[in-house]
Short mmCIF file of C-alpha atoms and ligand atoms in Angstrom, two decimals:
data_model
loop_
_atom_site.label_atom_id
_atom_site.label_comp_id
_atom_site.label_asym_id
_atom_site.label_seq_id
_atom_site.Cartn_x
_atom_site.Cartn_y
_atom_site.Cartn_z
CA MET A 1 39.38 -76.86 16.17
CA GLU A 2 39.98 -74.84 12.96
CA PHE A 3 41.87 -76.44 10.08
CA LYS A 4 43.18 -74.78 6.91
CA ASN A 5 43.39 -77.93 4.81
CA LEU A 6 40.68 -80.17 6.25
CA LEU A 7 36.90 -80.13 6.39
CA VAL A 8 35.62 -82.05 9.42
CA GLU A 9 31.93 -82.84 9.42
CA ASN A 10 30.20 -84.75 12.19
CA ASN A 11 26.86 -86.42 11.74
CA ASP A 12 25.31 -88.88 14.17
CA GLY A 13 28.54 -90.45 15.37
CA ILE A 14 30.13 -90.61 11.92
CA THR A 15 32.83 -88.03 11.11
CA ILE A 16 33.87 -87.30 7.54
CA VAL A 17 37.36 -85.82 7.26
CA THR A 18 37.88 -84.30 3.80
CA ILE A 19 41.39 -83.32 2.72
CA ASN A 20 40.78 -79.98 1.05
CA ARG A 21 43.82 -78.75 -0.84
CA ARG A 22 42.41 -78.90 -4.34
CA GLU A 23 45.00 -76.63 -5.97
CA ALA A 24 47.63 -79.34 -5.35
CA LEU A 25 45.26 -82.33 -5.78
CA ASN A 26 45.06 -82.72 -1.98
CA SER A 27 48.73 -83.68 -1.79
CA LEU A 28 50.22 -84.15 1.67
CA ASN A 29 52.58 -81.36 2.70
CA SER A 30 53.82 -81.00 6.29
CA ALA A 31 50.84 -78.81 7.21
CA VAL A 32 48.26 -81.35 5.96
CA ILE A 33 50.05 -84.19 7.73
CA ALA A 34 50.12 -82.21 11.00
CA GLU A 35 46.45 -81.25 10.70
CA LEU A 36 45.41 -84.84 9.96
CA GLU A 37 47.40 -86.11 12.93
CA CYS A 38 45.86 -83.51 15.22
CA ALA A 39 42.28 -84.05 13.94
CA LEU A 40 42.44 -87.85 14.13
CA TYR A 41 44.04 -87.83 17.59
CA GLU A 42 41.23 -85.60 18.92
CA LEU A 43 38.47 -87.55 17.15
CA ASP A 44 39.73 -90.84 18.59
CA LEU A 45 39.41 -89.40 22.11
CA ASP A 46 35.82 -88.31 21.46
CA GLU A 47 33.47 -91.12 22.55
CA ALA A 48 30.67 -89.67 20.43
CA VAL A 49 32.69 -90.42 17.28
CA LYS A 50 32.04 -94.04 16.31
CA VAL A 51 33.51 -94.19 12.78
CA ILE A 52 35.69 -91.88 10.68
CA ILE A 53 35.64 -91.64 6.88
CA ILE A 54 38.59 -90.01 5.10
CA THR A 55 38.09 -88.66 1.59
CA GLY A 56 39.45 -85.99 -0.76
CA ALA A 57 37.84 -82.76 -1.93
CA GLY A 58 36.78 -82.46 -5.57
CA GLU A 59 36.27 -85.12 -8.20
CA LYS A 60 39.82 -85.59 -9.36
CA ALA A 61 41.89 -86.74 -6.43
CA PHE A 62 41.71 -88.50 -3.11
CA VAL A 63 45.35 -87.53 -2.49
CA ALA A 64 47.91 -87.29 -5.34
CA GLY A 65 50.85 -88.16 -3.07
CA ALA A 66 53.19 -86.40 -0.72
CA ASP A 67 53.88 -82.82 -1.82
CA ILE A 68 56.61 -83.00 -4.47
CA LYS A 69 57.30 -79.24 -4.33
CA GLU A 70 58.08 -79.50 -0.61
CA MET A 71 60.08 -82.74 -0.95
CA ALA A 72 62.19 -81.47 -3.87
CA GLU A 73 64.09 -79.12 -1.52
CA LEU A 74 64.74 -81.54 1.35
CA SER A 75 68.14 -82.67 2.55
CA SER A 76 68.67 -86.34 3.30
CA PHE A 77 68.07 -85.85 7.05
CA GLU A 78 65.01 -83.68 6.42
CA ALA A 79 63.63 -86.34 4.06
CA HIS A 80 64.10 -88.97 6.76
CA ASP A 81 62.19 -86.78 9.25
CA PHE A 82 59.46 -86.11 6.66
CA ALA A 83 59.03 -89.86 6.10
CA ARG A 84 58.89 -90.50 9.86
CA ARG A 85 56.23 -87.78 10.27
CA GLY A 86 54.11 -89.36 7.52
CA GLN A 87 54.62 -92.80 9.05
CA ARG A 88 53.60 -91.47 12.48
CA LEU A 89 50.27 -90.44 10.94
CA MET A 90 49.78 -93.88 9.35
CA LEU A 91 50.65 -95.64 12.62
CA LEU A 92 48.25 -93.37 14.52
CA ILE A 93 45.42 -94.57 12.25
CA ASN A 94 46.40 -98.17 13.09
CA ARG A 95 46.55 -97.46 16.83
CA MET A 96 43.24 -95.60 17.05
CA HIS A 97 40.31 -97.57 18.44
CA THR A 98 37.93 -95.76 16.09
CA PRO A 99 37.57 -97.53 12.74
CA VAL A 100 38.70 -95.46 9.76
CA ILE A 101 37.33 -96.03 6.24
CA ALA A 102 39.07 -94.55 3.18
CA ALA A 103 36.59 -93.35 0.53
CA VAL A 104 38.88 -92.98 -2.49
CA ASN A 105 37.21 -90.63 -4.95
CA GLY A 106 40.03 -90.13 -7.51
CA TYR A 107 43.82 -90.42 -7.71
CA ALA A 108 45.36 -92.24 -4.73
CA LEU A 109 49.06 -92.04 -5.57
CA GLY A 110 52.20 -92.39 -3.46
CA GLY A 111 51.47 -90.93 -0.02
CA GLY A 112 47.77 -90.89 -0.95
CA LEU A 113 47.71 -94.64 -1.49
CA GLU A 114 49.74 -94.99 1.72
CA LEU A 115 47.07 -93.03 3.59
CA ALA A 116 44.32 -95.23 2.14
CA LEU A 117 46.28 -98.40 3.00
CA ALA A 118 46.68 -97.23 6.61
CA CYS A 119 42.88 -97.07 6.95
CA ASP A 120 40.97 -100.17 8.06
CA PHE A 121 39.51 -100.70 4.59
CA ILE A 122 39.06 -98.91 1.30
CA TYR A 123 35.90 -98.15 -0.68
CA ALA A 124 36.55 -96.49 -4.03
CA SER A 125 34.89 -94.79 -6.97
CA GLU A 126 34.99 -96.74 -10.23
CA LYS A 127 36.93 -93.74 -11.57
CA ALA A 128 39.67 -93.88 -8.90
CA LYS A 129 43.27 -94.61 -9.88
CA PHE A 130 45.98 -96.16 -7.71
CA GLY A 131 49.75 -96.29 -7.89
CA PHE A 132 53.16 -95.68 -6.44
CA PRO A 133 55.01 -93.34 -8.87
CA GLU A 134 57.95 -92.84 -6.46
CA VAL A 135 60.64 -94.78 -8.35
CA GLY A 136 59.98 -92.45 -11.29
CA LEU A 137 60.92 -89.59 -8.96
CA GLY A 138 64.12 -91.32 -7.85
CA VAL A 139 62.78 -92.38 -4.45
CA ILE A 140 60.61 -95.09 -2.86
CA PRO A 141 57.29 -94.96 -0.99
CA GLY A 142 58.14 -93.44 2.40
CA PHE A 143 54.91 -93.44 4.40
CA GLY A 144 54.72 -97.20 5.00
CA GLY A 145 53.66 -98.19 1.46
CA THR A 146 56.28 -100.90 0.91
CA GLN A 147 55.26 -102.54 4.18
CA ASN A 148 51.49 -102.15 4.11
CA LEU A 149 50.97 -103.04 0.43
CA ALA A 150 53.14 -106.16 0.61
CA ARG A 151 51.27 -107.29 3.74
CA LEU A 152 47.89 -106.65 2.10
CA ILE A 153 48.34 -108.16 -1.39
CA GLY A 154 51.60 -110.09 -1.07
CA PRO A 155 55.15 -109.16 -2.15
CA ASN A 156 54.79 -110.16 -5.83
CA ARG A 157 51.93 -107.87 -6.79
CA ALA A 158 53.29 -105.14 -4.49
CA SER A 159 56.68 -105.40 -6.23
CA GLU A 160 55.10 -105.15 -9.71
CA LEU A 161 53.16 -102.02 -8.74
CA ILE A 162 56.02 -100.31 -6.89
CA PHE A 163 58.88 -101.21 -9.31
CA SER A 164 56.90 -100.18 -12.43
CA GLY A 165 55.42 -96.98 -10.98
CA ARG A 166 52.35 -97.93 -13.04
CA ILE A 167 49.00 -96.30 -12.29
CA ILE A 168 46.23 -98.91 -12.20
CA PRO A 169 42.47 -98.42 -12.58
CA ALA A 170 40.05 -99.05 -9.71
CA ALA A 171 38.84 -102.32 -11.26
CA LYS A 172 42.35 -103.81 -11.04
CA ALA A 173 42.84 -102.50 -7.48
CA TYR A 174 39.60 -104.31 -6.62
CA VAL A 175 40.70 -107.59 -8.23
CA TRP A 176 44.06 -107.35 -6.41
CA GLY A 177 42.30 -106.90 -3.06
CA ILE A 178 43.42 -103.32 -2.40
CA VAL A 179 39.81 -102.10 -2.47
CA ASN A 180 36.87 -103.79 -0.74
CA GLU A 181 34.08 -102.39 -2.95
CA LEU A 182 33.69 -100.12 -5.99
CA PHE A 183 30.84 -97.67 -6.45
CA SER A 184 29.83 -94.98 -8.91
CA PRO A 185 31.27 -91.58 -7.89
CA GLU A 186 27.81 -90.47 -6.65
CA GLU A 187 27.30 -93.61 -4.59
CA LEU A 188 30.73 -93.69 -2.93
CA LEU A 189 30.08 -91.49 0.12
CA PRO A 190 26.48 -92.67 0.71
CA LYS A 191 27.71 -96.30 0.66
CA ALA A 192 30.63 -95.52 2.98
CA LEU A 193 28.18 -93.79 5.33
CA GLU A 194 25.82 -96.78 5.18
CA THR A 195 28.59 -99.15 6.27
CA ALA A 196 29.80 -96.64 8.88
CA ARG A 197 26.28 -96.49 10.37
CA GLU A 198 26.14 -100.29 10.51
CA ILE A 199 29.45 -100.33 12.43
CA ALA A 200 28.32 -97.45 14.67
CA GLY A 201 25.32 -99.55 15.76
CA LYS A 202 27.59 -102.23 17.24
CA ALA A 203 29.29 -102.27 20.65
CA PRO A 204 32.05 -99.60 20.34
CA ARG A 205 34.54 -101.45 22.52
CA GLY A 206 33.87 -104.65 20.61
CA VAL A 207 34.66 -102.88 17.34
CA GLY A 208 37.73 -101.13 18.82
CA TYR A 209 39.11 -104.36 20.31
CA ALA A 210 38.46 -106.24 17.06
CA LYS A 211 40.55 -103.57 15.26
CA ASP A 212 43.25 -103.91 17.91
CA ALA A 213 43.31 -107.72 17.50
CA ILE A 214 43.49 -107.54 13.69
CA VAL A 215 46.10 -104.75 13.44
CA ASN A 216 48.38 -105.98 16.24
CA GLY A 217 47.81 -109.67 15.56
CA LEU A 218 49.29 -109.22 12.07
CA ASN A 219 52.63 -108.42 13.70
CA MET A 220 52.60 -111.49 15.95
CA ALA A 221 53.24 -115.18 15.54
CA LYS A 222 49.86 -116.95 15.14
CA GLU A 223 49.77 -118.50 18.62
CA ASP A 224 50.65 -115.13 20.21
CA GLY A 225 47.88 -113.54 18.17
CA PHE A 226 45.46 -116.19 19.43
CA ARG A 227 46.51 -115.47 23.04
CA TYR A 228 46.12 -111.71 22.46
CA GLU A 229 42.65 -112.27 20.98
CA ALA A 230 41.60 -114.38 23.99
CA SER A 231 42.77 -111.65 26.39
CA LEU A 232 40.74 -108.98 24.60
CA PHE A 233 37.75 -111.37 24.42
CA GLY A 234 37.97 -111.89 28.19
CA VAL A 235 38.30 -108.17 28.99
CA LEU A 236 35.11 -107.43 27.07
CA PHE A 237 33.18 -109.54 29.62
CA ALA A 238 33.85 -106.72 32.09
CA THR A 239 31.68 -104.35 30.02
CA GLY A 240 27.99 -103.57 30.33
CA ASP A 241 27.77 -103.81 26.54
CA GLN A 242 28.60 -107.54 26.67
CA ARG A 243 25.73 -108.10 29.13
CA GLU A 244 23.48 -105.86 27.05
CA GLY A 245 24.39 -107.55 23.75
CA MET A 246 23.92 -111.11 24.96
CA GLY A 247 20.90 -110.18 27.12
CA ALA A 248 19.20 -108.50 24.15
CA PHE A 249 19.76 -111.60 22.02
CA LEU A 250 18.24 -113.89 24.67
CA GLU A 251 15.31 -111.50 25.23
CA LYS A 252 14.77 -111.22 21.44
CA ARG A 253 15.12 -107.42 21.34
CA SER A 254 17.69 -105.08 19.79
CA ALA A 255 20.65 -104.07 21.93
CA ALA A 256 21.22 -100.50 23.10
CA PHE A 257 24.97 -100.15 23.52
CA LYS A 258 26.52 -97.51 25.77
CA GLY A 259 30.20 -97.99 24.92
CA LYS A 260 30.98 -99.05 28.50
N1 CAA B 1 52.71 -82.73 -5.03
C1 CAA B 1 52.61 -81.40 -5.28
N2 CAA B 1 51.78 -80.89 -6.21
C2 CAA B 1 51.02 -81.77 -6.91
C3 CAA B 1 51.09 -83.16 -6.69
C4 CAA B 1 51.98 -83.63 -5.69
N3 CAA B 1 52.09 -84.92 -5.38
N4 CAA B 1 50.23 -83.77 -7.54
C5 CAA B 1 49.66 -82.79 -8.26
N5 CAA B 1 50.13 -81.59 -7.87
C6 CAA B 1 49.77 -80.26 -8.39
C7 CAA B 1 50.41 -80.02 -9.76
O1 CAA B 1 51.75 -79.58 -9.60
C8 CAA B 1 49.50 -78.97 -10.32
O2 CAA B 1 49.83 -77.74 -9.76
P1 CAA B 1 50.03 -76.42 -10.69
O3 CAA B 1 48.67 -76.21 -11.27
O4 CAA B 1 50.44 -75.37 -9.70
O5 CAA B 1 51.05 -76.79 -11.69
C9 CAA B 1 48.12 -79.37 -9.78
O6 CAA B 1 48.37 -80.21 -8.65
C10 CAA B 1 47.28 -80.16 -10.77
O7 CAA B 1 48.05 -81.28 -11.21
P2 CAA B 1 48.34 -81.61 -12.75
O8 CAA B 1 48.27 -80.37 -13.57
O9 CAA B 1 49.58 -82.42 -12.82
O10 CAA B 1 47.04 -82.49 -13.07
P3 CAA B 1 46.93 -83.62 -14.19
O11 CAA B 1 45.48 -83.96 -14.30
O12 CAA B 1 47.65 -83.24 -15.43
O13 CAA B 1 47.71 -84.91 -13.58
C11 CAA B 1 48.34 -86.44 -11.83
C12 CAA B 1 47.23 -85.52 -12.42
C13 CAA B 1 48.58 -87.62 -12.78
C14 CAA B 1 47.86 -86.95 -10.48
C15 CAA B 1 49.65 -85.61 -11.69
O14 CAA B 1 49.35 -84.42 -10.98
C16 CAA B 1 50.75 -86.32 -10.97
O15 CAA B 1 51.40 -87.18 -11.55
N6 CAA B 1 51.00 -85.95 -9.69
C17 CAA B 1 52.08 -86.47 -8.92
C18 CAA B 1 51.78 -87.89 -8.44
C19 CAA B 1 52.96 -88.48 -7.69
O16 CAA B 1 54.04 -88.65 -8.22
N7 CAA B 1 52.74 -88.81 -6.40
C20 CAA B 1 53.75 -89.41 -5.57
C21 CAA B 1 54.49 -88.36 -4.83
S1 CAA B 1 55.91 -89.01 -4.00
C22 CAA B 1 55.34 -89.59 -2.52
O17 CAA B 1 54.16 -89.64 -2.25
C23 CAA B 1 56.43 -90.04 -1.60
C24 CAA B 1 56.00 -90.75 -0.38
O18 CAA B 1 55.60 -91.90 -0.41
C25 CAA B 1 56.18 -90.14 0.91
#
C-alpha cells in the first residue's frame, strides 16, 4: 500500500513505520492518523510481521503533537470526532497482537507523546524531549494522554506534567518511568532493532498473548486479571509452539517457532 506521510520498511519480520511529515515536525493531522491506522491494521494481520517500530523522520521530532493548524478551525463536535479518531488509533495499537515499540528520536509532544504512550514501550534518544503543551493552547490531551500517562507513572507526576505544560528532557522521562532506555541518537534505531529481533525469535502467540494479558489485565480487578492470564496460558497449550518450545528445552536445542 502507498502512503503519503509514512515510510514502511520491512526487514526480516521487523517493520519500521516512520512518520514522514518533516515540514510540520511529523505532527498528526487527519491524513497521518488515517494512514497510521490503515498501515498498523494491515501489518497486524500479516503473520510475517513479528514486531513493529514506530519512529519519526529527521533528527528534530518524533511527533510534535496533533496538527494545530487543522485543530484551530474545528467546531466543538468536530474536535470531539478528531479526538475519538486519534483515540481509535491508540486503542488499535493496544488491541494489536503484534508488539509495537516507540523509538522517540526528538520532540514527543501532545499527540506525539500520546502515540508513544500507546506503544508497548518506549526507547528514546538522549536528545528527545517530552511534554503535554495542551493547556497552553486552551485544551487538554485528547488522544488518551490523561489516561495512559496517569496509569503509567501515577496521577501526581502526570498532573505536574499536564498542568504545567512543561517540556522535560529525556533523562527526566527516563527517571519518571516514561522511557525504558535512553541511547545516543545514532544508537536508537539499532538498539530498538536488536530488542525487536530478540522478541521476534520468541513464540509469536506467546508474545501476542502476553501483550493481551498485560494490556487488558490493567483494566481488570486483580483476581479477574489472574483468571484471564490462566485462560490465555491454557489456550497456548493447544499450539505446536508450546510443544516445540518445551521440547527444545528438554532436548537441549534451540526452538524453531512456527507461530501456530
Ligand atoms: N502542528 C502543526 N504544525 C506544527 C506543529 C504542530 N503540532 N509543531 C510544529 N509545527 C510546524 C510549525 O508550525 C512550523 O511550520 P512553519 O515552518 O510552516 O511555520 C514547523 O513545524 C517547524 O516548527 P517550529 O518552527 O515551531 O520549530 P521550533 O524548533 O522553533 O520549535 C517545537 C519546535 C517546540 C516542537 C514547536 O514547533 C512547538 O511548540 N510545536 C507545537 C507543540 C505542541 O503544542 N503540541 C501539542 C499539540 S496539541 C495536541 O497534540 C492535542 C492532542 O492531544 C490531541
